Every structure is written in structure tokens, then in C-alpha cells.
Short mmCIF file of N, CA and C in Angstrom, two decimals:
data_model
loop_
_atom_site.label_atom_id
_atom_site.label_comp_id
_atom_site.label_asym_id
_atom_site.label_seq_id
_atom_site.Cartn_x
_atom_site.Cartn_y
_atom_site.Cartn_z
N MET A 1 169.34 68.08 214.48
CA MET A 1 168.65 67.14 215.52
C MET A 1 169.21 65.70 214.87
N LYS A 2 169.66 65.36 213.78
CA LYS A 2 169.89 64.11 213.30
C LYS A 2 171.37 63.87 213.94
N THR A 3 172.23 65.00 213.89
CA THR A 3 173.42 64.65 214.53
C THR A 3 173.48 64.54 215.95
N PHE A 4 172.64 65.21 216.55
CA PHE A 4 172.35 65.08 218.07
C PHE A 4 171.88 63.92 218.47
N LEU A 5 171.02 63.02 217.46
CA LEU A 5 170.32 61.79 217.80
C LEU A 5 171.67 60.80 217.68
N ARG A 6 172.30 60.80 216.50
CA ARG A 6 173.63 59.94 216.45
C ARG A 6 174.26 60.05 217.71
N TYR A 7 174.63 61.08 218.24
CA TYR A 7 175.78 61.18 219.36
C TYR A 7 175.01 60.41 220.57
N LEU A 8 173.52 60.66 220.70
CA LEU A 8 172.81 60.45 221.74
C LEU A 8 172.82 58.72 221.83
N ILE A 9 172.43 58.20 220.69
CA ILE A 9 172.44 56.83 220.63
C ILE A 9 173.82 56.00 220.58
N THR A 10 174.74 56.67 220.04
CA THR A 10 176.16 55.99 220.40
C THR A 10 176.46 56.14 221.85
N SER A 11 176.26 57.41 222.49
CA SER A 11 176.63 57.46 223.97
C SER A 11 175.93 56.36 224.80
N VAL A 12 174.47 56.24 224.46
CA VAL A 12 173.79 55.29 225.27
C VAL A 12 174.40 53.72 224.92
N ILE A 13 174.83 53.47 223.71
CA ILE A 13 175.47 52.26 223.55
C ILE A 13 176.52 52.19 224.37
N GLY A 14 177.38 53.04 224.27
CA GLY A 14 178.81 53.15 225.10
C GLY A 14 178.56 52.92 226.53
N LEU A 15 177.58 53.66 226.92
CA LEU A 15 177.17 53.47 228.63
C LEU A 15 176.43 52.09 229.00
N ALA A 16 175.78 51.74 227.92
CA ALA A 16 175.41 50.39 228.11
C ALA A 16 176.39 49.26 228.32
N ILE A 17 177.47 49.30 227.37
CA ILE A 17 178.50 48.39 227.67
C ILE A 17 179.04 48.70 228.98
N VAL A 18 179.28 49.94 229.24
CA VAL A 18 179.86 50.33 230.88
C VAL A 18 178.95 49.48 231.87
N LEU A 19 177.66 49.69 231.87
CA LEU A 19 176.96 49.39 232.82
C LEU A 19 176.72 47.55 232.88
N VAL A 20 177.01 47.09 231.79
CA VAL A 20 177.12 45.47 231.44
C VAL A 20 178.45 44.96 232.03
N ILE A 21 179.34 45.66 231.89
CA ILE A 21 180.72 45.38 232.63
C ILE A 21 180.55 45.46 233.94
N VAL A 22 180.29 46.56 234.54
CA VAL A 22 180.03 46.95 235.91
C VAL A 22 179.28 46.05 236.71
N LEU A 23 178.02 45.70 236.07
CA LEU A 23 177.26 44.76 236.74
C LEU A 23 177.80 43.45 236.68
N ALA A 24 178.62 43.07 235.75
CA ALA A 24 179.37 41.64 235.53
C ALA A 24 180.28 41.39 236.60
N LYS A 25 180.96 42.81 237.10
CA LYS A 25 182.01 42.77 237.95
C LYS A 25 181.51 42.99 239.55
N ASN A 26 180.25 43.21 239.69
CA ASN A 26 179.62 42.97 240.78
C ASN A 26 180.06 44.29 241.69
N VAL A 27 180.07 45.57 241.02
CA VAL A 27 180.85 46.77 241.49
C VAL A 27 180.24 47.41 242.74
N PHE A 28 178.72 47.16 243.01
CA PHE A 28 178.02 47.52 243.98
C PHE A 28 177.87 46.66 245.27
N SER A 29 178.82 45.66 245.22
CA SER A 29 178.90 44.99 246.48
C SER A 29 180.50 45.10 246.84
N GLN A 30 180.99 45.67 246.11
CA GLN A 30 182.61 45.90 246.67
C GLN A 30 182.82 47.25 247.84
N THR A 31 183.44 46.83 248.59
CA THR A 31 183.76 47.90 249.50
C THR A 31 184.92 48.76 249.60
N ASP A 32 186.21 48.16 248.88
CA ASP A 32 187.47 49.03 248.77
C ASP A 32 187.21 49.94 247.61
N ALA A 33 187.65 51.30 247.85
CA ALA A 33 187.51 52.22 247.06
C ALA A 33 188.32 52.01 245.62
N LYS A 34 189.52 51.47 245.91
CA LYS A 34 190.65 51.33 244.86
C LYS A 34 189.63 50.08 243.89
N THR A 35 189.23 49.08 244.28
CA THR A 35 188.55 48.13 243.62
C THR A 35 187.41 48.63 242.78
N VAL A 36 186.84 49.59 243.49
CA VAL A 36 185.65 50.27 242.62
C VAL A 36 186.17 51.14 241.62
N LEU A 37 187.20 51.89 241.75
CA LEU A 37 187.69 52.78 240.80
C LEU A 37 188.19 52.02 239.45
N GLN A 38 188.96 50.81 240.07
CA GLN A 38 189.44 50.07 238.97
C GLN A 38 188.40 49.42 238.06
N ILE A 39 187.07 48.75 238.54
CA ILE A 39 186.16 48.56 237.91
C ILE A 39 185.72 49.39 236.76
N TRP A 40 185.39 50.63 237.34
CA TRP A 40 184.72 51.73 236.58
C TRP A 40 185.72 52.14 235.54
N CYS A 41 187.12 52.03 235.74
CA CYS A 41 188.00 52.46 234.85
C CYS A 41 188.00 51.34 233.76
N ASP A 42 187.97 50.03 234.17
CA ASP A 42 188.06 49.09 233.06
C ASP A 42 186.79 49.26 232.07
N ALA A 43 185.66 49.39 232.93
CA ALA A 43 184.40 49.44 232.11
C ALA A 43 184.41 50.48 230.90
N PHE A 44 184.92 51.94 231.48
CA PHE A 44 184.91 53.00 230.50
C PHE A 44 186.12 52.85 229.48
N PHE A 45 187.09 52.23 229.78
CA PHE A 45 188.23 51.88 228.95
C PHE A 45 187.62 50.91 227.73
N VAL A 46 187.02 49.79 228.30
CA VAL A 46 186.55 48.71 227.21
C VAL A 46 185.45 49.41 226.31
N ALA A 47 184.50 50.08 226.81
CA ALA A 47 183.38 50.83 226.03
C ALA A 47 184.31 51.64 225.06
N GLY A 48 185.16 52.72 225.56
CA GLY A 48 185.79 53.44 224.56
C GLY A 48 186.55 52.75 223.37
N VAL A 49 187.26 51.79 223.75
CA VAL A 49 188.19 50.94 222.95
C VAL A 49 187.17 50.39 221.71
N VAL A 50 186.09 49.69 222.40
CA VAL A 50 185.16 49.00 221.28
C VAL A 50 184.56 50.06 220.34
N LEU A 51 184.13 51.41 220.79
CA LEU A 51 183.55 52.40 219.78
C LEU A 51 184.86 52.93 218.98
N ILE A 52 186.04 53.05 219.51
CA ILE A 52 186.94 53.79 218.58
C ILE A 52 187.35 52.62 217.43
N CYS A 53 187.10 51.17 218.00
CA CYS A 53 187.56 50.14 216.84
C CYS A 53 186.36 50.10 215.85
N ILE A 54 185.08 50.29 216.21
CA ILE A 54 184.19 50.57 215.27
C ILE A 54 184.49 51.53 214.21
N GLY A 55 184.57 52.63 214.93
CA GLY A 55 184.69 54.08 214.23
C GLY A 55 185.82 53.91 213.18
N SER A 56 187.10 52.97 213.47
CA SER A 56 188.15 52.94 212.67
C SER A 56 187.83 51.92 211.56
N ILE A 57 186.87 50.86 211.97
CA ILE A 57 186.44 50.19 210.85
C ILE A 57 185.66 50.92 209.70
N VAL A 58 184.79 51.57 210.34
CA VAL A 58 183.75 52.38 209.16
C VAL A 58 184.77 53.40 208.56
N LEU A 59 185.86 53.90 208.92
CA LEU A 59 186.81 54.85 208.36
C LEU A 59 187.46 53.93 207.26
N ALA A 60 187.95 52.71 207.58
CA ALA A 60 188.60 51.92 206.62
C ALA A 60 187.67 51.64 205.28
N SER A 61 186.40 51.26 205.70
CA SER A 61 185.51 50.95 204.88
C SER A 61 185.07 52.04 203.94
N ASN A 62 184.99 53.28 204.35
CA ASN A 62 184.67 54.59 203.43
C ASN A 62 186.03 54.62 202.68
N GLY A 63 187.14 54.18 202.95
CA GLY A 63 188.58 54.25 202.22
C GLY A 63 188.59 53.26 201.03
N GLY A 64 187.51 52.21 201.25
CA GLY A 64 187.67 51.30 200.10
C GLY A 64 188.37 50.15 200.43
N VAL A 65 188.58 49.83 201.45
CA VAL A 65 189.44 48.69 201.87
C VAL A 65 188.44 47.31 201.77
N PHE A 66 187.33 47.39 201.95
CA PHE A 66 186.55 46.15 201.69
C PHE A 66 185.81 45.88 200.41
N TYR A 67 186.23 46.90 199.52
CA TYR A 67 185.49 46.85 198.35
C TYR A 67 185.75 45.58 197.49
N MET A 68 187.10 45.13 197.52
CA MET A 68 187.29 43.84 196.67
C MET A 68 186.61 42.73 197.33
N LEU A 69 186.42 42.44 198.74
CA LEU A 69 185.85 41.60 199.36
C LEU A 69 184.21 41.48 198.87
N GLY A 70 183.66 42.73 199.20
CA GLY A 70 182.23 42.89 198.67
C GLY A 70 181.98 42.52 197.14
N TYR A 71 182.89 42.74 196.17
CA TYR A 71 182.73 42.58 194.89
C TYR A 71 183.00 41.17 194.65
N SER A 72 183.92 40.50 195.45
CA SER A 72 184.12 39.02 195.01
C SER A 72 182.91 38.37 195.64
N ILE A 73 182.42 38.65 196.77
CA ILE A 73 181.06 38.00 197.07
C ILE A 73 179.82 38.14 196.30
N SER A 74 179.68 39.36 195.64
CA SER A 74 178.75 39.36 194.73
C SER A 74 178.74 38.78 193.48
N VAL A 75 180.26 38.61 193.10
CA VAL A 75 180.35 37.59 191.83
C VAL A 75 180.36 36.13 192.22
N LEU A 76 180.50 35.92 193.62
CA LEU A 76 180.47 34.25 193.94
C LEU A 76 178.79 34.11 194.02
N PHE A 77 177.95 34.85 194.45
CA PHE A 77 176.55 34.73 194.54
C PHE A 77 175.95 34.79 193.06
N ALA A 78 176.42 35.60 192.26
CA ALA A 78 176.16 35.52 190.89
C ALA A 78 176.41 34.07 189.98
N THR A 79 177.80 33.62 190.33
CA THR A 79 178.13 32.56 189.81
C THR A 79 177.39 31.36 190.42
N ILE A 80 176.99 31.07 191.82
CA ILE A 80 176.26 29.80 192.07
C ILE A 80 174.83 30.22 191.82
N PHE A 81 174.19 31.28 191.86
CA PHE A 81 172.81 31.25 191.50
C PHE A 81 172.75 32.19 190.15
N SER A 82 173.38 31.56 189.04
CA SER A 82 173.51 32.21 187.60
C SER A 82 171.97 32.53 187.21
N SER A 83 171.25 31.39 187.54
CA SER A 83 169.99 31.53 186.82
C SER A 83 168.87 32.43 187.57
N LYS A 84 169.21 32.64 188.88
CA LYS A 84 168.20 33.58 189.72
C LYS A 84 168.82 35.12 189.69
N VAL A 85 170.07 35.18 189.98
CA VAL A 85 170.60 36.54 190.15
C VAL A 85 171.34 36.92 189.08
N ARG A 86 171.04 38.28 188.60
CA ARG A 86 172.04 38.94 187.60
C ARG A 86 173.09 39.56 188.04
N ARG A 87 174.14 39.87 187.54
CA ARG A 87 175.36 40.63 187.93
C ARG A 87 175.02 42.24 188.08
N LYS A 88 175.07 42.70 189.09
CA LYS A 88 174.81 44.14 188.90
C LYS A 88 176.03 45.05 188.39
N TYR A 89 177.01 44.59 188.62
CA TYR A 89 178.33 45.31 188.38
C TYR A 89 179.15 44.38 187.29
N LYS A 90 179.49 44.79 186.22
CA LYS A 90 180.19 43.96 185.26
C LYS A 90 181.74 43.74 185.73
N THR A 91 182.29 44.97 186.12
CA THR A 91 183.72 45.10 186.46
C THR A 91 183.82 45.70 187.72
N PHE A 92 184.94 45.32 188.39
CA PHE A 92 185.30 45.96 189.52
C PHE A 92 185.41 47.04 189.81
N TYR A 93 185.55 47.99 188.72
CA TYR A 93 185.39 49.50 188.53
C TYR A 93 184.17 49.94 188.78
N ASP A 94 183.55 49.36 188.05
CA ASP A 94 181.92 49.84 188.23
C ASP A 94 181.47 49.73 189.66
N TYR A 95 182.01 48.46 190.18
CA TYR A 95 181.41 48.22 191.64
C TYR A 95 182.17 49.46 192.46
N SER A 96 183.31 49.46 192.37
CA SER A 96 184.06 50.69 193.15
C SER A 96 183.67 52.05 192.91
N GLU A 97 183.26 52.32 191.93
CA GLU A 97 182.63 53.88 191.55
C GLU A 97 181.41 53.79 192.27
N ALA A 98 180.56 52.90 192.10
CA ALA A 98 179.16 52.86 192.75
C ALA A 98 179.27 52.80 194.32
N LYS A 99 180.33 52.16 194.87
CA LYS A 99 180.42 52.20 196.28
C LYS A 99 181.07 53.55 196.81
N LYS A 100 181.50 54.46 196.11
CA LYS A 100 182.54 55.58 196.20
C LYS A 100 181.34 56.62 196.90
N GLU A 101 180.21 56.37 196.20
CA GLU A 101 179.14 57.35 196.43
C GLU A 101 178.37 57.04 197.68
N ASN A 102 178.64 55.75 198.46
CA ASN A 102 177.84 55.36 199.56
C ASN A 102 178.78 55.52 200.66
N LYS A 103 179.07 56.81 201.27
CA LYS A 103 180.15 56.81 202.38
C LYS A 103 179.20 56.89 203.80
N HIS A 104 179.70 56.53 204.66
CA HIS A 104 179.17 56.82 206.04
C HIS A 104 179.79 57.56 206.81
N SER A 105 179.20 58.25 207.76
CA SER A 105 179.75 59.52 208.56
C SER A 105 180.30 58.53 209.97
N PHE A 106 181.39 58.81 210.44
CA PHE A 106 182.14 57.89 211.42
C PHE A 106 182.72 58.87 212.76
N ALA A 107 182.63 60.08 212.58
CA ALA A 107 183.19 60.89 213.48
C ALA A 107 182.69 60.79 214.84
N TYR A 108 181.15 60.73 215.00
CA TYR A 108 180.50 60.82 216.22
C TYR A 108 180.76 59.42 216.96
N ILE A 109 181.19 58.29 216.05
CA ILE A 109 181.54 57.18 216.80
C ILE A 109 182.87 57.36 217.65
N LEU A 110 183.70 58.01 216.74
CA LEU A 110 185.23 58.07 217.31
C LEU A 110 185.25 58.83 218.19
N ILE A 111 184.39 60.43 218.34
CA ILE A 111 184.42 61.29 219.34
C ILE A 111 183.95 60.57 220.77
N VAL A 112 182.78 59.98 220.78
CA VAL A 112 182.18 59.31 221.80
C VAL A 112 182.89 58.20 222.28
N GLY A 113 183.98 57.55 221.80
CA GLY A 113 184.66 56.61 222.05
C GLY A 113 185.96 57.39 222.72
N PHE A 114 186.53 58.27 222.37
CA PHE A 114 187.56 59.00 222.84
C PHE A 114 187.17 59.52 223.95
N VAL A 115 185.93 60.20 224.05
CA VAL A 115 185.41 60.63 225.50
C VAL A 115 185.14 59.59 226.47
N LEU A 116 184.84 58.50 226.24
CA LEU A 116 184.61 57.22 227.19
C LEU A 116 186.26 57.02 227.61
N ALA A 117 187.06 57.00 226.70
CA ALA A 117 188.39 56.82 227.05
C ALA A 117 189.05 57.54 227.78
N ALA A 118 188.73 59.14 227.72
CA ALA A 118 189.18 60.11 228.44
C ALA A 118 188.77 59.85 229.93
N ILE A 119 187.43 59.47 230.08
CA ILE A 119 186.75 59.29 231.25
C ILE A 119 187.66 58.04 231.93
N ALA A 120 187.88 57.12 231.25
CA ALA A 120 188.67 56.20 231.96
C ALA A 120 189.93 56.52 232.37
N GLY A 121 190.84 57.48 231.51
CA GLY A 121 191.88 58.08 232.01
C GLY A 121 191.82 58.82 233.28
N ILE A 122 190.77 59.71 233.41
CA ILE A 122 190.55 60.55 234.69
C ILE A 122 190.31 59.61 235.80
N LEU A 123 189.63 58.58 235.79
CA LEU A 123 189.31 57.57 236.61
C LEU A 123 190.61 56.61 237.13
N LEU A 124 191.49 56.48 236.12
CA LEU A 124 192.54 55.72 236.11
C LEU A 124 193.71 56.85 237.16
N TRP A 125 193.64 58.11 236.87
CA TRP A 125 194.30 59.09 237.74
C TRP A 125 193.81 59.22 238.92
N ARG A 126 192.52 59.15 239.24
CA ARG A 126 191.99 58.96 240.59
C ARG A 126 192.53 57.70 241.51
N TYR A 127 192.47 56.69 240.32
CA TYR A 127 192.99 55.28 241.14
C TYR A 127 194.35 55.54 241.69
N TYR A 128 195.08 56.00 240.95
CA TYR A 128 196.51 56.14 241.57
C TYR A 128 196.49 57.37 242.63
N ALA A 129 195.63 58.14 242.64
CA ALA A 129 195.67 59.16 243.76
C ALA A 129 195.29 58.77 245.10
N VAL A 130 194.45 57.46 245.04
CA VAL A 130 193.85 57.15 246.25
C VAL A 130 194.86 56.24 247.11
#
């Protein structure tokens, strides 16, 4: 159930992006079929690329790309507010080992993004067929 809910929420967010783009382009007042297909194709492509980029950032984060940035910010805050904040991690190694345990799943974001991009590809094929 939890997995289905993740896919559902991600799909709703992707379709909301599509709807915002379609309404911004005023697709319902268009009369030309090619223009309508172009707008729908653009909307699905943008939503798909946004979700693919977000999934890629989560993938990079799980790989440890942002560990040094997070550690340096925590050290900065501990230095600035030294009387109020205690450093939780003494070394970068301690910080990275603690963060390795905190992985986030990302496959559902990439899958929904690729599905939206595939829909854009189908609409593009229809666009050139018209």
C-alpha cells in the first residue's frame, strides 16, 4: 500500500505540472489539432523531465555527493553558534557513516518521470503523423 501511495502521489504531482502548463498555454481555446498536440506533448515532456531530474538528484544524494556540503554546513553552524549548538559529529567520517544509513528510495520518481516522457513521445509521434 505504501508503494502504491508513492506512485499515486508522484503521478498526481506530475499530472498537476501537466495541467498547469496546459492551462497556461490555453489549450482549450485552440482550434488547430497540431497546436493542441504540441501543447500536450510539451506539457508531458516538461513534467517528465522535472521528475527525472528530481529522481536523479535523490540518486546522487544517496551516493554521497552532498555529504561534504551537509557536513560543512553543520560545522559552520556549530562554529557560529558554538555556545548553543554542540557538534553532533566530530569528523567527516562519522558524519558520512551516519548518513549512509539514511537512504531514500527514488525508483518510483524515475519510473513516473519516464512514463510521462514516454507519453510525450507518443504525442510527438502523433504530432508528426497529423
